[in-house]
PDB file of C-alpha atoms in Angstrom:
ATOM      1  CA  UNK A 214      98.604 -18.885 167.916  1.00  0.00           C
ATOM      2  CA  UNK A 215     102.186 -20.049 168.267  1.00  0.00           C
ATOM      3  CA  UNK A 216     104.792 -17.440 169.145  1.00  0.00           C
ATOM      4  CA  UNK A 217     108.558 -17.851 169.298  1.00  0.00           C
ATOM      5  CA  UNK A 218     109.878 -18.007 172.830  1.00  0.00           C
ATOM      6  CA  UNK A 219     113.199 -16.411 171.834  1.00  0.00           C
ATOM      7  CA  UNK A 220     114.285 -14.106 169.033  1.00  0.00           C
ATOM      8  CA  UNK A 221     116.055 -15.978 166.224  1.00  0.00           C
ATOM      9  CA  UNK A 222     119.407 -14.339 165.469  1.00  0.00           C
ATOM     10  CA  UNK A 223     120.267 -13.117 161.978  1.00  0.00           C
ATOM     11  CA  UNK A 224     122.994 -15.735 161.701  1.00  0.00           C
ATOM     12  CA  UNK A 225     120.662 -18.609 162.559  1.00  0.00           C
ATOM     13  CA  UNK A 226     118.005 -17.254 160.195  1.00  0.00           C
ATOM     14  CA  UNK A 227     120.541 -16.950 157.370  1.00  0.00           C
ATOM     15  CA  UNK A 228     121.895 -20.449 157.991  1.00  0.00           C
ATOM     16  CA  UNK A 229     118.397 -21.805 157.505  1.00  0.00           C
ATOM     17  CA  UNK A 230     118.019 -19.913 154.221  1.00  0.00           C
ATOM     18  CA  UNK A 231     121.283 -21.095 152.631  1.00  0.00           C
ATOM     19  CA  UNK A 232     119.452 -23.775 150.640  1.00  0.00           C
ATOM     20  CA  UNK A 233     116.982 -21.343 149.045  1.00  0.00           C
ATOM     21  CA  UNK A 234     118.813 -20.783 145.768  1.00  0.00           C
ATOM     22  CA  UNK A 235     117.783 -19.929 142.251  1.00  0.00           C
ATOM     23  CA  UNK A 236     118.925 -22.228 139.487  1.00  0.00           C
ATOM     24  CA  UNK A 237     119.516 -21.017 135.967  1.00  0.00           C
ATOM     25  CA  UNK A 238     117.166 -22.597 133.431  1.00  0.00           C
ATOM     26  CA  UNK A 239     118.737 -25.233 131.193  1.00  0.00           C
ATOM     27  CA  UNK A 240     118.836 -23.946 127.621  1.00  0.00           C
ATOM     28  CA  UNK A 241     119.147 -25.861 124.379  1.00  0.00           C
ATOM     29  CA  UNK A 242     120.510 -24.408 121.145  1.00  0.00           C
ATOM     30  CA  UNK A 243     118.539 -24.823 117.934  1.00  0.00           C
ATOM     31  CA  UNK A 244     120.642 -26.586 115.274  1.00  0.00           C
ATOM     32  CA  UNK A 245     118.997 -24.585 112.473  1.00  0.00           C
ATOM     33  CA  UNK A 246     118.875 -21.034 113.833  1.00  0.00           C
ATOM     34  CA  UNK A 247     121.416 -21.174 116.663  1.00  0.00           C
ATOM     35  CA  UNK A 248     118.819 -19.588 118.970  1.00  0.00           C
ATOM     36  CA  UNK A 249     118.758 -20.619 122.640  1.00  0.00           C
ATOM     37  CA  UNK A 250     115.406 -21.878 123.941  1.00  0.00           C
ATOM     38  CA  UNK A 251     113.913 -24.105 126.644  1.00  0.00           C
ATOM     39  CA  UNK A 252     114.393 -27.787 125.773  1.00  0.00           C
ATOM     40  CA  UNK A 253     111.401 -29.768 124.438  1.00  0.00           C
ATOM     41  CA  UNK A 254     109.503 -26.571 123.639  1.00  0.00           C
ATOM     42  CA  UNK A 255     108.725 -24.726 120.435  1.00  0.00           C
ATOM     43  CA  UNK A 256     109.876 -21.111 120.050  1.00  0.00           C
ATOM     44  CA  UNK A 257     109.069 -18.182 117.762  1.00  0.00           C
ATOM     45  CA  UNK A 258     111.769 -16.497 115.702  1.00  0.00           C
ATOM     46  CA  UNK A 259     111.096 -13.961 112.938  1.00  0.00           C
ATOM     47  CA  UNK A 260     107.438 -14.958 112.627  1.00  0.00           C
ATOM     48  CA  UNK A 261     108.163 -18.694 112.382  1.00  0.00           C
ATOM     49  CA  UNK A 262     107.534 -21.372 114.977  1.00  0.00           C
ATOM     50  CA  UNK A 263     110.455 -23.804 115.316  1.00  0.00           C
ATOM     51  CA  UNK A 264     110.541 -27.203 117.003  1.00  0.00           C
ATOM     52  CA  UNK A 265     113.434 -29.692 116.786  1.00  0.00           C
ATOM     53  CA  UNK A 266     115.123 -27.508 114.155  1.00  0.00           C
ATOM     54  CA  UNK A 267     112.148 -27.509 111.787  1.00  0.00           C
ATOM     55  CA  UNK A 268     109.622 -24.811 110.925  1.00  0.00           C
ATOM     56  CA  UNK A 269     106.251 -25.935 112.264  1.00  0.00           C
ATOM     57  CA  UNK A 270     104.108 -22.901 111.508  1.00  0.00           C
ATOM     58  CA  UNK A 271     104.426 -19.430 110.024  1.00  0.00           C
ATOM     59  CA  UNK A 272     102.669 -16.432 111.489  1.00  0.00           C
ATOM     60  CA  UNK A 273      99.862 -14.979 109.358  1.00  0.00           C
ATOM     61  CA  UNK A 274     100.243 -11.314 108.537  1.00  0.00           C
ATOM     62  CA  UNK A 275      96.890  -9.547 108.703  1.00  0.00           C
ATOM     63  CA  UNK A 276      96.563  -6.615 106.315  1.00  0.00           C
TER      64      UNK A 276
END
């Protein structure tokens, strides 16, 4: 088992971690509904499935 010979300081540890960043997801806006969604993906809104601004499918309501 490998063990560190010296303790790594907080500064050195934090310098190493400066590149670990979160990036915000890119969002596209639907031309029909104005809803923001992930690009190249269908999304549900009010029981309808939209893709490229068109209704693809409507949700069935079970009675």
